[in-house]
Short mmCIF file of C-alpha atoms in Angstrom, two decimals:
data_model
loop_
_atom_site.label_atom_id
_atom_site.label_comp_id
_atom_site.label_asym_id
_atom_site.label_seq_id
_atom_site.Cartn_x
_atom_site.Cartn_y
_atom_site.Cartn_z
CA UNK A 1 -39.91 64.81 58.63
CA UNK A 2 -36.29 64.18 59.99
CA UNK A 3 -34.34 67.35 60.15
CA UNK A 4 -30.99 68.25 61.41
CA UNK A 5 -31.36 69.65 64.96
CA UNK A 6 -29.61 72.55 66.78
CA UNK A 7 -27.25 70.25 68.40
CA UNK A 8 -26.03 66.73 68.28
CA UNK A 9 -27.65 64.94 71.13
CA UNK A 10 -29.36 62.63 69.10
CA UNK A 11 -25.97 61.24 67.21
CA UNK A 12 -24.33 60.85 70.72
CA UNK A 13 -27.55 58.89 71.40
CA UNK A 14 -27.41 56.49 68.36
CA UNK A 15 -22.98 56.26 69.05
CA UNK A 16 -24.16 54.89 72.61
CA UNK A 17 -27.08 52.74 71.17
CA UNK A 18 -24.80 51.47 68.16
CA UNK A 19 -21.57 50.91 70.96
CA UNK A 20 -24.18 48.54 73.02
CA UNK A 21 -25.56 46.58 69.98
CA UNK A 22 -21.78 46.08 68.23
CA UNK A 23 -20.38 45.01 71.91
CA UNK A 24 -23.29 42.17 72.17
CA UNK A 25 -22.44 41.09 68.56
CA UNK A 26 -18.77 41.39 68.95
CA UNK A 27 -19.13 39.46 72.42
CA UNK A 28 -21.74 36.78 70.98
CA UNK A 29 -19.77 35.41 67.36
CA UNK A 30 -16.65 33.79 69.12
CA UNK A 31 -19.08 32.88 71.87
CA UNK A 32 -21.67 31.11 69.23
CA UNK A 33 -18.22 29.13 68.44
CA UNK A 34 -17.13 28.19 71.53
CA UNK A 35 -20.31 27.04 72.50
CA UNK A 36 -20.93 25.19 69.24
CA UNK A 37 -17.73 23.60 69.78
CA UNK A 38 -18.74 22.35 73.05
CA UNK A 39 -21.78 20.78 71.09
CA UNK A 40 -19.50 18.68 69.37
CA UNK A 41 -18.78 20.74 65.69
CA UNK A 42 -16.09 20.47 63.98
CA UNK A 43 -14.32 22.95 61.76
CA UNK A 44 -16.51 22.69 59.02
CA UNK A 45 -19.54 23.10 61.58
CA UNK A 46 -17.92 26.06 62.44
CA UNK A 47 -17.68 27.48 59.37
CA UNK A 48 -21.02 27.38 58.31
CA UNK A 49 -22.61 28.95 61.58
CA UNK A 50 -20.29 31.72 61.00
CA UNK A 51 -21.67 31.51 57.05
CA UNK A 52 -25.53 31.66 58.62
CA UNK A 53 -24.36 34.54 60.11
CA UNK A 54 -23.30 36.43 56.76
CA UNK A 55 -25.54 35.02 54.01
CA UNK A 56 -28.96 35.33 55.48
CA UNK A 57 -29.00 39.48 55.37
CA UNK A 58 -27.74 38.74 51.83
CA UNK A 59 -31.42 37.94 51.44
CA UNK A 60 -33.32 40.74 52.50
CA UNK A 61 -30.58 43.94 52.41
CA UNK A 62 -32.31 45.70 49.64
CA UNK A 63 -35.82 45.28 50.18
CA UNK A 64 -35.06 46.89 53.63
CA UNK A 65 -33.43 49.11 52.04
CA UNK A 66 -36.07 50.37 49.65
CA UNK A 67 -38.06 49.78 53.07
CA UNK A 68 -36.19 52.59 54.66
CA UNK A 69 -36.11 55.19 51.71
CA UNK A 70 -40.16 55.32 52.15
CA UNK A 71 -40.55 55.39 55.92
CA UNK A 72 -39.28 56.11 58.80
CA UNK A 73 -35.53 54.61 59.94
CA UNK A 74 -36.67 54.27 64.36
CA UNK A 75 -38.83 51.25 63.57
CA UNK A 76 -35.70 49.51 61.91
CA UNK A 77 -33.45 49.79 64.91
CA UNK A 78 -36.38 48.55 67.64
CA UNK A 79 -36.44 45.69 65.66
CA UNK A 80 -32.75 45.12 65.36
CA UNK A 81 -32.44 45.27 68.39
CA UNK A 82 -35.29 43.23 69.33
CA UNK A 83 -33.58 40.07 66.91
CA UNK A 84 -30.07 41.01 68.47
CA UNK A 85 -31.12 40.37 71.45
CA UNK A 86 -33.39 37.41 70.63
CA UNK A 87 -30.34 35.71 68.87
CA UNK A 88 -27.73 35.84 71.15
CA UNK A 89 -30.13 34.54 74.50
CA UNK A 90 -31.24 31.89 72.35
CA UNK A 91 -27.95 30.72 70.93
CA UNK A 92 -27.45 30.61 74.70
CA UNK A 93 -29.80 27.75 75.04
CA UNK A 94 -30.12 26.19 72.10
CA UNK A 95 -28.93 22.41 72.38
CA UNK A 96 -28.13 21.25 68.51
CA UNK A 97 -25.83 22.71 65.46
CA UNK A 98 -29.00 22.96 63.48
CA UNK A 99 -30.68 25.36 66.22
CA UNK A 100 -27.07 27.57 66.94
CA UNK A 101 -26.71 28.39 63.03
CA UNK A 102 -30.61 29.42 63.16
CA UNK A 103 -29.95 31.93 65.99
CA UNK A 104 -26.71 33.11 64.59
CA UNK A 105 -28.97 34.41 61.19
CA UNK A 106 -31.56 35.55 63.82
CA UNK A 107 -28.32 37.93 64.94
CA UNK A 108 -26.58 38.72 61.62
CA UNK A 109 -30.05 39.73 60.34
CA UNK A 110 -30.61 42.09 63.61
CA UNK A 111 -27.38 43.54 63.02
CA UNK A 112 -28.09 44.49 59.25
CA UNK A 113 -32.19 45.90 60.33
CA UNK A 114 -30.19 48.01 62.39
CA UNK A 115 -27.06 49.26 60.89
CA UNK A 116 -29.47 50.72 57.63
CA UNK A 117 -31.51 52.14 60.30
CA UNK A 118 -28.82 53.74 62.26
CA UNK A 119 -26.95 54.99 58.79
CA UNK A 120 -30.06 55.69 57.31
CA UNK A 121 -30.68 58.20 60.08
CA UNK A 122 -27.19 60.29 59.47
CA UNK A 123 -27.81 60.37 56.29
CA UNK A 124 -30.97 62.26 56.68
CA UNK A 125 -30.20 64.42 60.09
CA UNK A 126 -26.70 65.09 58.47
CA UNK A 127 -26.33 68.83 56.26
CA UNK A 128 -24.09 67.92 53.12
CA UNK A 129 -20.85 69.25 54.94
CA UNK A 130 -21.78 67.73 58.07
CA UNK A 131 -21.42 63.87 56.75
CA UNK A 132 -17.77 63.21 56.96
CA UNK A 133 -17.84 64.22 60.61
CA UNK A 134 -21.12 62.78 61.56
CA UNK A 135 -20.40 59.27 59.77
CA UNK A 136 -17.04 59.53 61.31
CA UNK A 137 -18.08 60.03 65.05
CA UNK A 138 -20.84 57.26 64.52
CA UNK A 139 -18.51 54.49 63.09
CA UNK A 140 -16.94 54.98 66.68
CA UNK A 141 -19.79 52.89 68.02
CA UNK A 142 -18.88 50.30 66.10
CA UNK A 143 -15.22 50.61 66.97
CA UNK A 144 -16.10 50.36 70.87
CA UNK A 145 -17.73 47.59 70.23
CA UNK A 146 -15.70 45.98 68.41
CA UNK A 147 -12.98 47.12 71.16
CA UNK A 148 -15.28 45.77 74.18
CA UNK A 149 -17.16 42.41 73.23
CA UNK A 150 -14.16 40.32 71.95
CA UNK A 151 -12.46 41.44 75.69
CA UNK A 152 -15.68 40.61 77.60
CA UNK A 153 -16.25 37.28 75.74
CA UNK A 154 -13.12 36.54 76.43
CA UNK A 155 -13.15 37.45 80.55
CA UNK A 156 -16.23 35.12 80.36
CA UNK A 157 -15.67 32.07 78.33
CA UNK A 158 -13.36 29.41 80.18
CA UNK A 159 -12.47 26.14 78.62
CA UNK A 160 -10.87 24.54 81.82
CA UNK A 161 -12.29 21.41 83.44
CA UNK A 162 -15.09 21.09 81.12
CA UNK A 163 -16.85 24.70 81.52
CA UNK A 164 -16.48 25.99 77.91
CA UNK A 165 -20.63 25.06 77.30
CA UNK A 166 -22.21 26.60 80.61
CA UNK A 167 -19.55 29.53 80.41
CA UNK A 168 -19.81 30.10 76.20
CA UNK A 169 -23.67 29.82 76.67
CA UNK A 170 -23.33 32.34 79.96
CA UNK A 171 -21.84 34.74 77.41
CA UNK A 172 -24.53 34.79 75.03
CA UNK A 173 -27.13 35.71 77.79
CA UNK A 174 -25.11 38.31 78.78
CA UNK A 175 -24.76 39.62 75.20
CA UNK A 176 -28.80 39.52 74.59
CA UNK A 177 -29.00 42.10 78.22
CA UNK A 178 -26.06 43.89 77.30
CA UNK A 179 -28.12 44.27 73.23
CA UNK A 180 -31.31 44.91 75.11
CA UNK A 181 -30.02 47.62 77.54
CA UNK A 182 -29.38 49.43 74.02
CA UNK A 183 -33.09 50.30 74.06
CA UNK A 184 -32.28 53.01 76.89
CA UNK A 185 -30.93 55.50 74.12
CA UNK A 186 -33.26 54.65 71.46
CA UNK A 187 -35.40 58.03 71.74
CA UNK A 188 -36.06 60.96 69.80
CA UNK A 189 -33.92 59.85 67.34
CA UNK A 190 -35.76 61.11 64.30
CA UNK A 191 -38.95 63.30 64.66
CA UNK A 192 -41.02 65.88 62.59
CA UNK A 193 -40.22 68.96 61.96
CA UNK A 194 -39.70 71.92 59.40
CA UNK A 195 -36.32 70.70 57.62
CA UNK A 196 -33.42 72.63 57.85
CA UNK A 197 -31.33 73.81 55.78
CA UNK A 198 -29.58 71.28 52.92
CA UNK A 199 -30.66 68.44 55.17
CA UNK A 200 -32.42 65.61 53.38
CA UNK A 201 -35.95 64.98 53.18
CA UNK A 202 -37.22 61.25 53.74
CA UNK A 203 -37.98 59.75 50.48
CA UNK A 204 -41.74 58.89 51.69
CA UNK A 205 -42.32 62.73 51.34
CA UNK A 206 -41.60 62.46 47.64
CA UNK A 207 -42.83 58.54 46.67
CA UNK A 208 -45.05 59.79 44.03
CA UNK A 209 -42.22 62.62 42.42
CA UNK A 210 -40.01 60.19 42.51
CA UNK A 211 -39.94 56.45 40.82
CA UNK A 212 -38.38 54.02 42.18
CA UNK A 213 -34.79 53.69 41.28
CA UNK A 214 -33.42 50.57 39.88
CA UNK A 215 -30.69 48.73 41.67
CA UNK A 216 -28.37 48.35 38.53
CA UNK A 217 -28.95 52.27 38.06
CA UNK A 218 -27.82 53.02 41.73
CA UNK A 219 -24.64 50.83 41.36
CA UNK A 220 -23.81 52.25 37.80
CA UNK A 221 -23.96 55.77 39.05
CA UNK A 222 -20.61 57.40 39.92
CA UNK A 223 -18.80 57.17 43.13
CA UNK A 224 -21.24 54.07 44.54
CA UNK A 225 -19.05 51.69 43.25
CA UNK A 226 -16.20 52.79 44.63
CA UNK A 227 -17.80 53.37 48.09
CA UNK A 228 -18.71 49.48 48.14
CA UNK A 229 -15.49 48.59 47.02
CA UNK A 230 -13.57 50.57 49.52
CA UNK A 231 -15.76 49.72 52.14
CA UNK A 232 -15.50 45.72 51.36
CA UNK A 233 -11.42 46.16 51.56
CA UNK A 234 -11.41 47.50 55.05
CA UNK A 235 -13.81 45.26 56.49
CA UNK A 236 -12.28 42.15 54.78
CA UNK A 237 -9.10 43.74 56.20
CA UNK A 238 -10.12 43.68 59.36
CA UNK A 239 -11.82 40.49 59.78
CA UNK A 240 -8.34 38.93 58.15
CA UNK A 241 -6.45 40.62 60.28
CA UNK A 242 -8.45 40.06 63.44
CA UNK A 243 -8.31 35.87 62.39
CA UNK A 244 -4.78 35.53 61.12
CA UNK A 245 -3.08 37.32 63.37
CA UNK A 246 -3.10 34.81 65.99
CA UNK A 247 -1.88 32.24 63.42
CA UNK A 248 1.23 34.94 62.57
CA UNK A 249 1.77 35.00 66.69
CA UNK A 250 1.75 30.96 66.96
CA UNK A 251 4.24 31.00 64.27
CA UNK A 252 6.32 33.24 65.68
CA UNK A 253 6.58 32.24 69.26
CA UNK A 254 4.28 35.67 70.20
CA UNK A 255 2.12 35.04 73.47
CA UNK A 256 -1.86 34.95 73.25
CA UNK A 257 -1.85 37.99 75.84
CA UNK A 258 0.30 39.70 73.60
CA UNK A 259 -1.53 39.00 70.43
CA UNK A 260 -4.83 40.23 72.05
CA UNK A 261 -3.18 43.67 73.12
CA UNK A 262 -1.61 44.26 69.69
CA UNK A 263 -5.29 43.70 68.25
CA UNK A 264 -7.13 45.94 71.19
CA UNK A 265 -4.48 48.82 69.90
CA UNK A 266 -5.34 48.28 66.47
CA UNK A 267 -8.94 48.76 67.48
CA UNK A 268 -7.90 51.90 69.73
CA UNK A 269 -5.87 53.37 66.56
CA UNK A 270 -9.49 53.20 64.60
CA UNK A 271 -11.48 54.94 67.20
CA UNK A 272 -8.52 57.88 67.42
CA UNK A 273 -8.82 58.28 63.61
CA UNK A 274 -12.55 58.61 63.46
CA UNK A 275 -12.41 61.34 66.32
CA UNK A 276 -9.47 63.77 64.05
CA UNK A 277 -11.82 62.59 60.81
CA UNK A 278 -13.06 66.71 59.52
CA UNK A 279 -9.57 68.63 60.88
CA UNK A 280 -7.54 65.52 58.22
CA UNK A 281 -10.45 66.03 55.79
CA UNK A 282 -9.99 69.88 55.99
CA UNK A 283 -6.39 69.45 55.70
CA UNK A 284 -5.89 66.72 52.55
CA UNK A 285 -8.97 66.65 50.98
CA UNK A 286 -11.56 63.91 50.62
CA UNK A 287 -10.33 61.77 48.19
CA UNK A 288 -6.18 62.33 48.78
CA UNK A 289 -7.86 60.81 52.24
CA UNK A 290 -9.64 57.91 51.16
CA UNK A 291 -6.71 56.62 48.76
CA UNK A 292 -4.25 57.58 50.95
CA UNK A 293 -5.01 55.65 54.05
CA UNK A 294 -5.77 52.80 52.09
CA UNK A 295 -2.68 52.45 49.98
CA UNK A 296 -1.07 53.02 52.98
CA UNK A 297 -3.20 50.29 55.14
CA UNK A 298 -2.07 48.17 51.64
CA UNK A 299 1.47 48.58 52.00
CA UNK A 300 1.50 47.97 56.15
CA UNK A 301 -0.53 44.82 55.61
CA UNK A 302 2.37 43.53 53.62
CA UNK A 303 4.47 44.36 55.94
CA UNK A 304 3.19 42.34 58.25
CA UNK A 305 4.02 39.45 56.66
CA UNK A 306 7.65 40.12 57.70
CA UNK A 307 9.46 38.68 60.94
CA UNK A 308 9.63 42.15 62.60
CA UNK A 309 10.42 42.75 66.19
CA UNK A 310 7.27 43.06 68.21
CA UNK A 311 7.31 46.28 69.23
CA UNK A 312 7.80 47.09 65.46
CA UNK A 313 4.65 45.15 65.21
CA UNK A 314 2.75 47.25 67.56
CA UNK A 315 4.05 50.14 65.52
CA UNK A 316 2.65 49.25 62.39
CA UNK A 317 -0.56 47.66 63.58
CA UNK A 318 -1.35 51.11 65.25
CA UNK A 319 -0.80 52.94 61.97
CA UNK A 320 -2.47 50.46 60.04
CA UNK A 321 -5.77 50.30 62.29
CA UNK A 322 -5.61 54.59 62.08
CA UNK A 323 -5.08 53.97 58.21
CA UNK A 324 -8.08 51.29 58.47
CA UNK A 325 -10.31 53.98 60.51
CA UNK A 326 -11.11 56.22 57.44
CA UNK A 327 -12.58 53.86 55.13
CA UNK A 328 -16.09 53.13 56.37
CA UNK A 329 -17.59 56.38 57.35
CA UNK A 330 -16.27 57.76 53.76
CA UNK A 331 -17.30 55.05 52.37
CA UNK A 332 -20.81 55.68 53.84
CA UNK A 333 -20.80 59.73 52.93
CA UNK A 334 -19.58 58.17 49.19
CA UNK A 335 -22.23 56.04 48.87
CA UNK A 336 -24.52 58.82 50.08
CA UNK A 337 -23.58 61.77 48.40
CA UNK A 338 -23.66 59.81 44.83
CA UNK A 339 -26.87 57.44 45.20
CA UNK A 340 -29.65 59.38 44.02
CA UNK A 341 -31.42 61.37 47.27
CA UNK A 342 -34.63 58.62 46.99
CA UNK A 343 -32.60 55.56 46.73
CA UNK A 344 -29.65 56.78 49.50
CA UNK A 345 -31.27 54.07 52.15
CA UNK A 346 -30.99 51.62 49.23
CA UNK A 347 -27.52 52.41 48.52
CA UNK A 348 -26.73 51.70 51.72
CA UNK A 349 -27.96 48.66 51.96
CA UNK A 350 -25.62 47.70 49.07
CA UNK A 351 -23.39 48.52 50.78
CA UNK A 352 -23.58 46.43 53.94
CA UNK A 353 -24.62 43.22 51.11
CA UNK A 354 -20.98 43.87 49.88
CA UNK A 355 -19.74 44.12 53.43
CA UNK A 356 -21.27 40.98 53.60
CA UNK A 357 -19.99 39.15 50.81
CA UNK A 358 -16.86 40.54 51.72
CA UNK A 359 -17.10 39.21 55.21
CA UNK A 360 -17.97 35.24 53.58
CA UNK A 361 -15.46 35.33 50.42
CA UNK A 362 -12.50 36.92 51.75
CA UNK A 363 -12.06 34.66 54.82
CA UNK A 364 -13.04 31.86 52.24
CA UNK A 365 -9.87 32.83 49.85
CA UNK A 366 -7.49 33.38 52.91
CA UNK A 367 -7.47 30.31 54.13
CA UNK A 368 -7.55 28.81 50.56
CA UNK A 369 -4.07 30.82 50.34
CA UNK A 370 -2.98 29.98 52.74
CA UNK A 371 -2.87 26.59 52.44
CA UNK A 372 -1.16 26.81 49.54
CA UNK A 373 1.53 29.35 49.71
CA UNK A 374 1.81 30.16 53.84
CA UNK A 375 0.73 32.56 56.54
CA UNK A 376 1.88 35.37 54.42
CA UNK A 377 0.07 34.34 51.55
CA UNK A 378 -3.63 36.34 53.37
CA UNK A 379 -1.98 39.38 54.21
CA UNK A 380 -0.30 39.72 50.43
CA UNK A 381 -4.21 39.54 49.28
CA UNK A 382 -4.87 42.15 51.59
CA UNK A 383 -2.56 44.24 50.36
CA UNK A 384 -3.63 43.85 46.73
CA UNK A 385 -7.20 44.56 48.06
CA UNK A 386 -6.56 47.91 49.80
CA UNK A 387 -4.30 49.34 46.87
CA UNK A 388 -7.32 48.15 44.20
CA UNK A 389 -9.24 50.39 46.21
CA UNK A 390 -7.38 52.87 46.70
CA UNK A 391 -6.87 53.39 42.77
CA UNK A 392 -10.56 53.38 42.13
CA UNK A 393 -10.77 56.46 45.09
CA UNK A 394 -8.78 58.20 43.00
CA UNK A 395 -11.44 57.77 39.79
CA UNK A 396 -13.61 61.34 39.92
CA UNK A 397 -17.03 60.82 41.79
CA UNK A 398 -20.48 61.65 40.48
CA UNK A 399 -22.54 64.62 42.38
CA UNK A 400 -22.02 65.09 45.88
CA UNK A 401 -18.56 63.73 45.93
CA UNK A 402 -14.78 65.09 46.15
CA UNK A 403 -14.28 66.28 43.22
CA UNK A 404 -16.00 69.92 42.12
CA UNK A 405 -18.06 69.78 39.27
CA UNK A 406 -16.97 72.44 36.39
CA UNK A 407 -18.34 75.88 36.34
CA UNK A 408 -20.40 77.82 34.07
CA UNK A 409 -19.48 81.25 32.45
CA UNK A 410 -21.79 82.81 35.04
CA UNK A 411 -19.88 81.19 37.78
CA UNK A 412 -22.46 78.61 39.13
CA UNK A 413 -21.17 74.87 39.49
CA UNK A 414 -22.73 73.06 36.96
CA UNK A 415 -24.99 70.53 37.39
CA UNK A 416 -23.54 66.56 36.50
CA UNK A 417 -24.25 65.50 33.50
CA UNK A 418 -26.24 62.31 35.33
CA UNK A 419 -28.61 65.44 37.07
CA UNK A 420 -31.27 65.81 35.72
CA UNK A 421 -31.99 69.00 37.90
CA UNK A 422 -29.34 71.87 39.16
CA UNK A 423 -28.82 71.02 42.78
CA UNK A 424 -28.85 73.63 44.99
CA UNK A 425 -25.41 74.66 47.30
CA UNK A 426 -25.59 74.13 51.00
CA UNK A 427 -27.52 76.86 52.43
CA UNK A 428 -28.75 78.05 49.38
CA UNK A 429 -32.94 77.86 49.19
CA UNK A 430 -34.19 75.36 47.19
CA UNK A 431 -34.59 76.01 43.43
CA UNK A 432 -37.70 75.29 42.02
CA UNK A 433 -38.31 71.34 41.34
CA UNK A 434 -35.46 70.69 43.36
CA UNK A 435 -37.57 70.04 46.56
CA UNK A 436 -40.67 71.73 46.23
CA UNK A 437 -41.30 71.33 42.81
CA UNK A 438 -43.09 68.48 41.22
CA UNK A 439 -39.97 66.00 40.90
CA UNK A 440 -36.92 65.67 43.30
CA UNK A 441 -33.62 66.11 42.55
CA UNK A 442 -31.01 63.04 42.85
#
């Protein structure tokens, strides 16, 4: 049974194995393209390796999702790992278009196996008012990778004298060791033990109290909506911005160098948010959080759009990648604290096949705005995006969420209407048929 341990060493653990797994993906997608591109594609070529990359988790999210709410989360992150770093050395010798888009799924599958692992695995070693923080500090994996393999591709790729295919394809070997030295940390991650306090029980302990949950139910219950939503604006946010920026700096005269720094401090604004996430939780509140940093994010994104100094640039692309920071760890504890406690690895999944249709569609209507109306023309959609979601943050969530449910006469919180059994306070012992009992509570 996974329980929540005395101390944290096994979230620093999956922070370093996430860090090393984002960094190889991060350092192998503009690789895959520059190599591709030395095989002759063409933009359209282009765009559907990147599309492999997207649509083919699409496929297999939630059954490996349901796969995860009835067994154990470790064997998900050996083997998404294992495709990581099977995709990227491959891409690295693969000699066709046909074979690169194949090894690019391989990847963007690996990448999903292991993300609902990884989140799977807060979830459950996480107490209820643990979450925020824990979700928080692991997202920073992702940041620092996200921070590191764009630089290291980068350092490695050349496209002088002829070199961009032995030095894009050099990359993507270096991205499968730098995926597979991720196996180091993957240790004592989850094990058995009496649960503690509030933490959550796997859902394989209660497969027979529980029926399986339907996915329309999940979505329709409170607060998982809105954690999908939110979590689709930021990333789409951040893809946009990490594309179109570089258009906005050839239009403006800004220098390539330049352009990379302003995006490495948008990445280093993110990881500084996610470290501050509980004391700014503590301080505003949950949901004042969520829909403030994204109406906020909203507002600086169309700003962007106007011929500002650079160093006024710099300003607002560090408060917009702090702003950008909050969204997908409380997106993750959303999602969490609403799904019902046997579907939560489920939920999750959703959530990444949203990230994922976020991550084809949005680039998709960008550049079909921008052809028609400018460079501006993305970031306005952004903007439109983030302030959508920060108005449905602001709806009241279902159980588990921000908002406190009403009390009784006796002074208990009462249970949601959508309970259909009293949940029990953090640190308070479970109530009968709450865990024990013969059915599980949601």
């Amino acid at each position: 049974m996974c329980t929540v341990p005395p101390g944290r060493g096994w979230l620093l653990r999956l922070v370093l194995t996430f860090a090393c797994a984002q960094s190889a993906v991060s350092m192998a997608r503009p690789a895959v393209s520059y190599r591709a591109l030395a095989l002759g594609a063409d933009e359209r070529a282009i765009g559907v390796i990147t599309a492999v990359y997207a649509l083919l988790p699409l496929l297999v999210a939630v059954p490996l999702g349901r796969r995860t709410d009835h067994g154990r989360c470790t064997p998900l992150l050996v083997l998404g790992v294992a495709l990581i770093t099977g995709g990227c050395a491959l891409s690295g010798v693969a000699g066709s278009l046909p074979a690169m888009a194949a090894w690019s799924g391989v990847m963007g599958l690996g990448h999903l196996c292991f993300v609902i692992g990884a989140q799977s695995i807060v979830a459950r070693r996480s107490a209820p008012d643990e979450r925020d923080r824990n979700f928080g500090h692991f997202t920073i994996g992702a940041s620092l990778g996200q921070l590191i393999g764009p630089a290291a591709a980068g350092l490695v790729v050349s496209g002088h004298d002829g070199a961009m295919g032995p030095t894009s394809a050099t990359a993507l070997l270096v991205a499968g060791g730098l995926a597979a030295f991720s196996y180091g940390s993957l240790w004592r991650l989850e094990h058995r033990a009496a649960a503690a306090p509030g933490a959550a029980r796997p859902a394989r302990d209660r497969t027979e109290a529980s029926p399986r949950t339907p996915v329309r139910a999940i979505l329709r219950t409170r607060g998982v909506a809105a954690g999908i939503f939110m979590s689709l604006a930021v990333l789409s946010a951040t893809d946009i911005l990490t594309a179109y920026l570089p258009v906005i700096g050839e239009d403006r005269g800004i220098a390539p160098t330049t352009v990379g720094a302003l995006l490495s401090l948008r990445a280093a604004a993110t990881i500084a948010c996610r470290l501050v996430m509980a004391p700014m939780i503590r301080l505003l509140g949950r949901i004042a959080l969520m829909a403030g940093s994204c109406a906020l994010a909203g507002l600086l994104c169309a700003g962007l759009a106007l011929p500002v100094p650079v160093r006024a640039l710099a300003l607002m692309l560090a408060v917009l990648g702090f702003c950008l920071g909050v969204g997908q760890p409380l997106s993750m504890t959303t999602v969490v604290q609403a799904a019902p406690e046997a579907a939560r690895s489920t939920a999750l999944a959703l959530r990444l096949t949203g990230n994922r249709l976020g991550q084809v569609a949005a680039p998709a209507a960008a550049g079909l705005l921008a052809g028609l109306a400018g460079t501006a023309a993305p970031f306005a959609m952004l903007a439109v995006l983030l302030l959508a979601s920060a108005a449905t943050a602001l709806r009241p969530e279902g159980r588990g969420g921000g908002a406190a449910p009403p009390k009784r006469a006796g002074g208990d919180a009462a249970a949601p209407a959508s309970a259909p059994y009293p949940r029990p306070a953090p640190g308070e012992p479970p109530r009968p048929g709450a865990d024990g009992g013969t059915r599980a509570t949601r």
